[in-house]
Short mmCIF file of C-alpha atoms and ligand atoms in Angstrom, two decimals:
data_model
loop_
_atom_site.label_atom_id
_atom_site.label_comp_id
_atom_site.label_asym_id
_atom_site.label_seq_id
_atom_site.Cartn_x
_atom_site.Cartn_y
_atom_site.Cartn_z
CA MET A 19 8.46 16.58 -42.47
CA TYR A 20 5.72 15.07 -40.29
CA ALA A 21 8.22 12.86 -38.47
CA ALA A 22 10.35 15.95 -37.73
CA LYS A 23 7.31 17.94 -36.60
CA SER A 24 6.26 15.17 -34.24
CA LEU A 25 9.64 15.53 -32.46
CA GLY A 26 8.89 19.17 -31.62
CA LYS A 27 10.08 22.48 -32.99
CA ASN A 28 13.37 22.96 -34.85
CA CYS A 29 13.99 19.26 -35.35
CA VAL A 30 15.46 17.35 -38.25
CA HIS A 31 14.47 13.85 -39.30
CA ILE A 32 16.55 12.15 -41.96
CA PHE A 33 14.49 10.34 -44.57
CA ASP A 34 15.18 6.64 -44.96
CA ARG A 35 13.38 3.52 -46.18
CA GLY A 36 11.89 2.98 -42.70
CA VAL A 37 10.07 6.32 -42.95
CA LEU A 38 8.68 5.35 -46.34
CA GLU A 39 7.48 1.96 -45.08
CA LYS A 40 5.88 3.52 -42.00
CA THR A 41 4.09 6.12 -44.08
CA ALA A 42 2.88 3.47 -46.52
CA ARG A 43 1.53 1.35 -43.64
CA GLU A 44 -0.17 4.36 -42.06
CA LEU A 45 -1.80 5.28 -45.36
CA GLN A 46 -3.00 1.72 -45.86
CA MET A 47 -4.34 1.55 -42.30
CA GLU A 48 -6.13 4.84 -42.80
CA THR A 49 -7.80 3.56 -45.97
CA ASP A 50 -8.80 0.33 -44.21
CA LEU A 51 -10.14 2.19 -41.18
CA ARG A 52 -12.18 4.48 -43.44
CA ARG A 53 -13.77 1.46 -45.07
CA SER A 54 -14.52 -0.17 -41.71
CA VAL A 55 -16.16 3.02 -40.43
CA GLU A 56 -18.19 3.40 -43.64
CA GLU A 57 -19.37 -0.18 -43.26
CA SER A 58 -20.09 0.35 -39.55
CA LEU A 59 -17.71 -2.47 -38.58
CA ILE A 60 -16.34 -0.80 -35.44
CA THR A 61 -17.61 -2.80 -32.49
CA VAL A 62 -17.96 -1.92 -28.81
CA SER A 63 -16.69 -3.87 -25.80
CA TYR A 64 -17.57 -3.09 -22.19
CA GLN A 65 -15.57 -2.84 -18.97
CA PRO A 66 -17.56 -3.00 -15.73
CA VAL A 67 -17.24 -0.22 -13.15
CA TYR A 68 -17.92 -1.18 -9.51
CA SER A 69 -19.09 0.76 -6.49
CA VAL A 70 -16.31 0.67 -3.90
CA ALA A 71 -18.78 0.94 -1.02
CA THR A 72 -20.88 -2.07 -2.04
CA GLY A 73 -18.81 -4.04 -4.56
CA MET A 74 -21.74 -3.99 -6.97
CA MET A 75 -21.48 -3.41 -10.68
CA GLU A 76 -22.79 0.10 -11.32
CA GLY A 77 -22.04 0.69 -14.96
CA LEU A 78 -19.94 -0.04 -18.00
CA GLU A 79 -17.36 1.88 -19.99
CA ALA A 80 -17.90 1.48 -23.73
CA LEU A 81 -14.59 0.94 -25.57
CA ALA A 82 -14.27 0.91 -29.36
CA ARG A 83 -12.77 -2.17 -31.02
CA TRP A 84 -11.50 -2.58 -34.57
CA THR A 85 -10.60 -5.92 -36.14
CA HIS A 86 -8.48 -5.31 -39.22
CA PRO A 87 -9.19 -7.74 -42.08
CA VAL A 88 -5.49 -8.75 -42.29
CA HIS A 89 -3.76 -7.63 -39.07
CA GLY A 90 -6.52 -8.69 -36.66
CA GLU A 91 -7.39 -6.65 -33.58
CA ILE A 92 -5.77 -3.19 -33.55
CA SER A 93 -5.38 -1.43 -30.21
CA ALA A 94 -7.60 1.58 -29.55
CA ASP A 95 -4.47 3.55 -28.66
CA GLU A 96 -3.43 3.06 -32.30
CA PHE A 97 -6.64 3.44 -34.28
CA ILE A 98 -8.31 6.24 -32.28
CA PRO A 99 -5.48 8.73 -33.02
CA LEU A 100 -5.56 7.50 -36.65
CA ALA A 101 -9.30 8.20 -36.78
CA GLU A 102 -8.66 11.69 -35.32
CA ASP A 103 -5.99 12.47 -37.93
CA ALA A 104 -8.04 11.06 -40.81
CA GLY A 105 -11.15 13.05 -39.89
CA LEU A 106 -13.08 9.85 -39.08
CA ILE A 107 -13.52 10.31 -35.32
CA VAL A 108 -16.86 12.14 -35.52
CA GLU A 109 -18.49 9.32 -37.49
CA LEU A 110 -16.73 6.59 -35.49
CA GLY A 111 -17.68 8.23 -32.19
CA GLN A 112 -21.32 8.53 -33.25
CA GLN A 113 -21.41 4.82 -34.13
CA VAL A 114 -19.92 3.87 -30.75
CA LEU A 115 -22.44 6.12 -28.97
CA GLY A 116 -25.40 4.66 -30.88
CA LYS A 117 -24.31 1.04 -30.41
CA ALA A 118 -23.46 1.49 -26.71
CA CYS A 119 -26.81 3.18 -25.89
CA CYS A 120 -28.79 0.44 -27.71
CA GLN A 121 -26.83 -2.38 -26.11
CA VAL A 122 -26.97 -1.11 -22.53
CA ALA A 123 -30.66 -0.16 -22.81
CA ALA A 124 -31.36 -3.70 -24.10
CA TRP A 125 -29.43 -5.27 -21.16
CA ASN A 126 -31.26 -3.06 -18.68
CA ARG A 127 -34.61 -4.17 -20.12
CA GLN A 128 -33.65 -7.83 -20.29
CA PHE A 129 -32.07 -8.06 -16.84
CA HIS A 130 -34.21 -5.46 -15.03
CA CYS A 131 -31.21 -3.42 -13.96
CA ARG A 132 -30.06 0.20 -14.28
CA LEU A 133 -26.50 -0.04 -15.53
CA THR A 134 -24.95 3.25 -16.61
CA VAL A 135 -22.81 3.55 -19.74
CA SER A 136 -19.78 5.83 -20.17
CA VAL A 137 -18.79 6.77 -23.70
CA ASN A 138 -15.45 8.39 -24.58
CA ILE A 139 -16.00 11.59 -26.53
CA SER A 140 -13.27 13.28 -28.53
CA GLY A 141 -12.82 17.07 -28.72
CA ARG A 142 -13.67 17.02 -32.40
CA GLN A 143 -17.05 15.49 -31.69
CA LEU A 144 -17.83 18.24 -29.18
CA SER A 145 -17.03 20.96 -31.68
CA ASP A 146 -19.11 19.31 -34.40
CA ARG A 147 -22.33 21.22 -35.09
CA ASP A 148 -24.39 18.02 -35.32
CA PHE A 149 -23.07 16.47 -32.10
CA LEU A 150 -26.12 17.13 -29.94
CA ARG A 151 -28.51 15.98 -32.63
CA GLY A 152 -26.49 12.73 -32.78
CA VAL A 153 -26.77 12.39 -29.00
CA SER A 154 -30.55 12.90 -29.11
CA ASP A 155 -30.83 10.35 -31.93
CA ALA A 156 -28.86 7.80 -29.88
CA LEU A 157 -31.07 8.37 -26.82
CA LEU A 158 -34.33 8.28 -28.75
CA GLY A 159 -33.27 5.28 -30.84
CA SER A 160 -32.34 3.26 -27.76
CA GLN A 161 -34.83 4.63 -25.23
CA LEU A 162 -31.92 4.85 -22.78
CA GLU A 163 -32.63 7.22 -19.90
CA PRO A 164 -30.27 10.22 -20.31
CA SER A 165 -29.27 9.99 -16.64
CA LEU A 166 -27.72 6.58 -17.38
CA LEU A 167 -25.43 8.03 -20.05
CA LYS A 168 -22.03 9.52 -19.13
CA PHE A 169 -19.52 11.29 -21.35
CA GLU A 170 -15.80 10.85 -20.68
CA ILE A 171 -13.59 13.65 -21.94
CA THR A 172 -9.91 14.37 -21.39
CA GLU A 173 -8.40 17.69 -20.40
CA SER A 174 -6.85 18.10 -23.89
CA VAL A 175 -10.35 19.05 -25.03
CA LEU A 176 -10.12 22.09 -22.79
CA LEU A 177 -6.58 23.17 -23.61
CA ASN A 178 -7.30 24.99 -26.88
CA ASP A 179 -10.37 26.73 -28.12
CA HIS A 180 -12.62 25.20 -25.49
CA GLN A 181 -15.63 27.48 -25.85
CA LEU A 182 -17.55 25.16 -28.21
CA ALA A 183 -16.69 22.12 -26.11
CA VAL A 184 -17.96 23.71 -22.90
CA GLU A 185 -21.18 24.80 -24.59
CA ALA A 186 -21.77 21.27 -25.90
CA LEU A 187 -21.06 19.80 -22.45
CA ASP A 188 -23.44 22.26 -20.78
CA ARG A 189 -26.19 21.32 -23.21
CA ALA A 190 -25.53 17.61 -22.68
CA ARG A 191 -25.78 18.13 -18.91
CA ALA A 192 -29.04 19.97 -19.41
CA LEU A 193 -30.33 16.73 -20.99
CA GLY A 194 -29.31 14.87 -17.80
CA ILE A 195 -26.06 13.36 -19.09
CA GLU A 196 -23.16 13.44 -16.61
CA VAL A 197 -19.67 14.47 -17.66
CA TYR A 198 -16.51 12.71 -16.46
CA LEU A 199 -13.01 14.21 -16.60
CA ASP A 200 -10.95 11.23 -17.83
CA ASP A 201 -7.25 10.47 -17.25
CA PHE A 202 -6.89 12.96 -14.38
CA GLY A 203 -3.27 12.96 -13.20
CA LYS A 204 -1.84 12.11 -16.62
CA GLY A 205 -1.29 15.56 -18.14
CA PHE A 206 -1.19 18.96 -16.51
CA SER A 207 -4.31 18.22 -14.44
CA ALA A 208 -4.79 21.82 -13.41
CA LEU A 209 -6.91 21.90 -10.28
CA ASN A 210 -8.59 24.84 -11.90
CA TYR A 211 -10.41 22.45 -14.27
CA LEU A 212 -12.25 21.03 -11.30
CA VAL A 213 -13.72 24.42 -10.51
CA GLU A 214 -14.05 26.01 -13.90
CA PHE A 215 -15.56 23.25 -16.02
CA PRO A 216 -18.80 21.34 -15.67
CA PHE A 217 -17.61 17.92 -14.47
CA ASP A 218 -19.65 15.62 -12.26
CA THR A 219 -16.98 12.98 -11.76
CA ILE A 220 -13.24 12.65 -12.17
CA LYS A 221 -11.44 9.50 -13.25
CA ILE A 222 -7.97 9.19 -11.82
CA ASP A 223 -5.56 7.94 -14.46
CA LYS A 224 -4.15 4.44 -14.24
CA SER A 225 -0.55 5.70 -14.21
CA PHE A 226 -1.30 7.42 -10.93
CA ILE A 227 -2.84 4.29 -9.38
CA ARG A 228 0.15 2.21 -10.52
CA ASP A 229 2.59 4.55 -8.79
CA VAL A 230 0.84 4.79 -5.42
CA GLU A 231 2.26 1.42 -4.38
CA ARG A 232 5.84 2.54 -5.01
CA ASP A 233 5.66 6.16 -4.01
CA HIS A 234 3.96 7.25 -0.80
CA ARG A 235 4.05 10.92 -1.91
CA ARG A 236 1.85 9.97 -4.88
CA ALA A 237 -0.49 8.22 -2.47
CA THR A 238 -0.73 11.41 -0.41
CA VAL A 239 -1.44 13.51 -3.51
CA MET A 240 -4.09 11.06 -4.63
CA ALA A 241 -5.82 11.01 -1.24
CA THR A 242 -5.84 14.82 -1.31
CA ILE A 243 -7.30 14.92 -4.83
CA VAL A 244 -10.09 12.60 -3.72
CA GLN A 245 -10.84 14.81 -0.70
CA LEU A 246 -10.79 17.93 -2.85
CA ALA A 247 -13.11 16.38 -5.44
CA LYS A 248 -15.51 15.32 -2.70
CA SER A 249 -15.55 18.73 -1.10
CA LEU A 250 -16.51 20.08 -4.54
CA ASP A 251 -19.33 17.51 -4.66
CA LYS A 252 -17.76 15.40 -7.37
CA LYS A 253 -17.49 11.62 -7.50
CA VAL A 254 -14.18 9.84 -8.09
CA VAL A 255 -13.45 6.76 -10.19
CA ALA A 256 -10.09 4.97 -9.86
CA GLU A 257 -9.20 3.24 -13.12
CA GLY A 258 -6.50 0.69 -13.87
CA VAL A 259 -6.90 -1.14 -10.55
CA GLU A 260 -4.73 -4.21 -11.03
CA THR A 261 -3.74 -5.36 -7.54
CA LEU A 262 -5.43 -6.04 -4.24
CA ALA A 263 -3.14 -3.48 -2.56
CA GLN A 264 -4.42 -0.82 -4.99
CA LEU A 265 -8.03 -1.79 -4.32
CA LYS A 266 -7.43 -1.57 -0.57
CA PHE A 267 -5.80 1.82 -0.98
CA ILE A 268 -8.64 3.32 -3.02
CA THR A 269 -11.12 1.85 -0.53
CA ALA A 270 -9.23 3.52 2.33
CA ILE A 271 -9.22 6.94 0.67
CA HIS A 272 -12.96 6.63 -0.18
CA CYS A 273 -12.90 6.58 -3.96
CA ASP A 274 -16.48 6.03 -5.13
CA TYR A 275 -15.92 3.67 -8.04
CA ALA A 276 -13.26 1.24 -9.22
CA GLN A 277 -12.41 -0.17 -12.62
CA GLY A 278 -9.50 -2.34 -13.72
CA PHE A 279 -8.20 -5.75 -14.71
CA LEU A 280 -8.31 -6.99 -11.09
CA LEU A 281 -12.10 -6.59 -11.12
CA SER A 282 -12.87 -7.36 -14.75
CA LYS A 283 -11.23 -7.16 -18.12
CA THR A 284 -13.03 -5.49 -21.00
CA LEU A 285 -15.76 -7.89 -22.16
CA LEU A 286 -17.28 -8.66 -25.53
CA PRO A 287 -21.06 -8.12 -25.60
CA THR A 288 -21.57 -11.91 -25.56
CA GLU A 289 -19.32 -12.25 -22.49
CA MET A 290 -21.15 -9.40 -20.77
CA THR A 291 -24.50 -11.04 -21.49
CA ALA A 292 -23.18 -14.25 -19.89
CA VAL A 293 -22.14 -12.34 -16.74
CA LEU A 294 -25.54 -10.66 -16.49
CA THR A 295 -27.31 -13.97 -17.09
CA SER A 296 -25.47 -15.66 -14.24
CA ASN A 297 -26.34 -12.69 -12.00
CA ALA A 298 -29.99 -13.00 -12.93
CA ASN A 299 -29.88 -16.71 -12.09
CA GLY A 300 -28.72 -15.84 -8.62
CA GLU A 301 -25.26 -17.23 -9.22
CA GLU A 302 -22.22 -15.20 -8.36
CA CYS A 303 -22.66 -11.88 -10.05
CA LEU A 304 -19.25 -10.43 -9.61
CA CYS A 305 -16.48 -11.45 -11.94
CA PRO A 306 -14.52 -14.45 -10.63
CA SER A 307 -11.44 -12.52 -9.48
CA LEU A 308 -13.70 -10.23 -7.50
CA LEU A 309 -15.07 -13.12 -5.50
CA GLU A 310 -11.60 -13.91 -4.19
CA LEU A 311 -11.18 -10.29 -3.24
CA VAL A 312 -14.42 -10.09 -1.38
CA ALA A 313 -13.06 -12.55 1.13
CA ASN A 314 -10.13 -10.23 1.74
CA LEU A 315 -12.09 -7.04 2.17
CA PRO A 316 -13.91 -7.31 5.48
CA GLY A 317 -17.50 -6.23 5.32
CA LYS A 318 -17.20 -3.83 2.45
CA TRP A 319 -17.87 -5.82 -0.67
CA THR A 320 -21.03 -7.82 -1.10
CA GLN A 321 -21.64 -10.60 -3.56
CA THR A 322 -24.78 -9.28 -5.13
CA VAL A 323 -25.53 -6.90 -7.91
CA ASN A 324 -28.80 -5.07 -8.55
P1 LIG B 25 -9.37 5.16 -21.62
O1 LIG B 25 -10.59 5.95 -21.91
O2 LIG B 25 -8.51 5.62 -20.49
O3 LIG B 25 -9.87 3.66 -21.39
C1 LIG B 25 -9.31 2.78 -20.48
C2 LIG B 25 -8.27 1.89 -21.12
O4 LIG B 25 -7.56 1.21 -20.11
C3 LIG B 25 -8.87 0.82 -22.02
O5 LIG B 25 -7.95 0.56 -23.07
C4 LIG B 25 -8.94 -0.38 -21.06
O6 LIG B 25 -8.96 -1.64 -21.71
C5 LIG B 25 -7.65 -0.19 -20.30
N1 LIG B 25 -7.67 -0.79 -18.98
C6 LIG B 25 -8.73 -1.13 -18.23
N2 LIG B 25 -8.37 -1.66 -17.05
C7 LIG B 25 -7.02 -1.63 -17.03
C8 LIG B 25 -6.03 -2.04 -16.08
O7 LIG B 25 -6.32 -2.52 -14.98
N3 LIG B 25 -4.72 -1.86 -16.43
C9 LIG B 25 -4.36 -1.32 -17.62
N4 LIG B 25 -3.05 -1.18 -17.89
N5 LIG B 25 -5.25 -0.92 -18.56
C10 LIG B 25 -6.58 -1.07 -18.25
P2 LIG B 25 -8.40 0.55 -24.61
O8 LIG B 25 -9.75 -0.07 -24.75
O9 LIG B 25 -7.25 -0.02 -25.39
O10 LIG B 25 -8.58 2.09 -24.94
C11 LIG B 25 -7.49 2.96 -25.00
C12 LIG B 25 -7.93 4.38 -25.17
O11 LIG B 25 -8.55 4.58 -26.46
C13 LIG B 25 -9.03 4.79 -24.17
O12 LIG B 25 -8.43 5.08 -22.93
C14 LIG B 25 -9.61 6.00 -24.87
O13 LIG B 25 -8.80 7.14 -24.67
C15 LIG B 25 -9.51 5.59 -26.33
N6 LIG B 25 -10.83 5.08 -26.77
C16 LIG B 25 -11.35 3.83 -26.71
N7 LIG B 25 -12.60 3.79 -27.26
C17 LIG B 25 -12.88 5.07 -27.66
C18 LIG B 25 -14.00 5.69 -28.30
O14 LIG B 25 -15.05 5.09 -28.57
N8 LIG B 25 -13.89 7.04 -28.57
C19 LIG B 25 -12.76 7.77 -28.24
N9 LIG B 25 -12.72 9.08 -28.55
N10 LIG B 25 -11.70 7.21 -27.64
C20 LIG B 25 -11.76 5.88 -27.34
CA1 LIG B 26 -12.26 6.60 -20.69
CA1 LIG B 27 -8.92 6.84 -18.72
#
């Protein structure tokens, strides 16, 4: 029944052994995920976000990681939807928020910097009555300045019953937390969202960035979105930057921030500490691939980080 429902309305899915095996695996994974969340075993890795104007590392996106006891690392695209379906996302999200705030506040103290941290927040968290208390706990527990915390939400949060979500976002903004609209360009991406909802920054989806190289019409649309966002006083992050051509393009259209494998992969906390340590020692502070790029981007990108 669920397989048929996932195909849309009025569909039929014939039961076979494959369905049974898939369901059994999903059930087992759900049980295992529940245990990992209960034992607080979800970890957080960090992907740097760079200022396009200066080339300096401005902040980090916190990304949840789950290592399954038997199957090893499971992709977030697999276990996050599982956590949503199993009713675990509120607890999992709170753990990620708490860990990310503590870790980034500790790095800022240790390395005398002011890195921001973006945390992905699911719609279910926003409609949870205890969400804001959890946010306050994370800020108080870590002593992270609220202005260094960002929430990333996707437009799906706003599609249905968005009243609670908007209220929660308004209250978070009143605390000084900025709100990012994630994955812009992936779904319907109604321009209305940019006006109607309280976003400070939009993140253009990686599928959009990938296509700009092949399709000049996409490039035109993207340049126009950036202009529109700027005229509404919003910042723009380009994510999924994988090639030098893409970096040059987003530089040309004046995106504010860039994130992607070209600049840095997602790093374990230990790897991130090593990067920050080499910065503090006055060695190259940008990730190695970035140093090659700097040579190719006249004047724009510097080799220092604050
Ligand atoms: P997202 O929020 O769009 O996060 C960016 C994803 O793109 C990350 O995948 C990151 O590793 C990947 N990425 C970064 N640079 C590049 C690039 O240059 N090319 C490509 N192809 N990919 C790149 P990840 O970590 O597997 O996360 C997948 C999704 O899972 C996230 O997409 C987000 O929607 C969700 N997610 C991850 N952590 C959390 C969390 O703590 N809470 C919630 N609610 N969702 C999370
Ligand atoms: Ca995100
Ligand atoms: Ca995204």
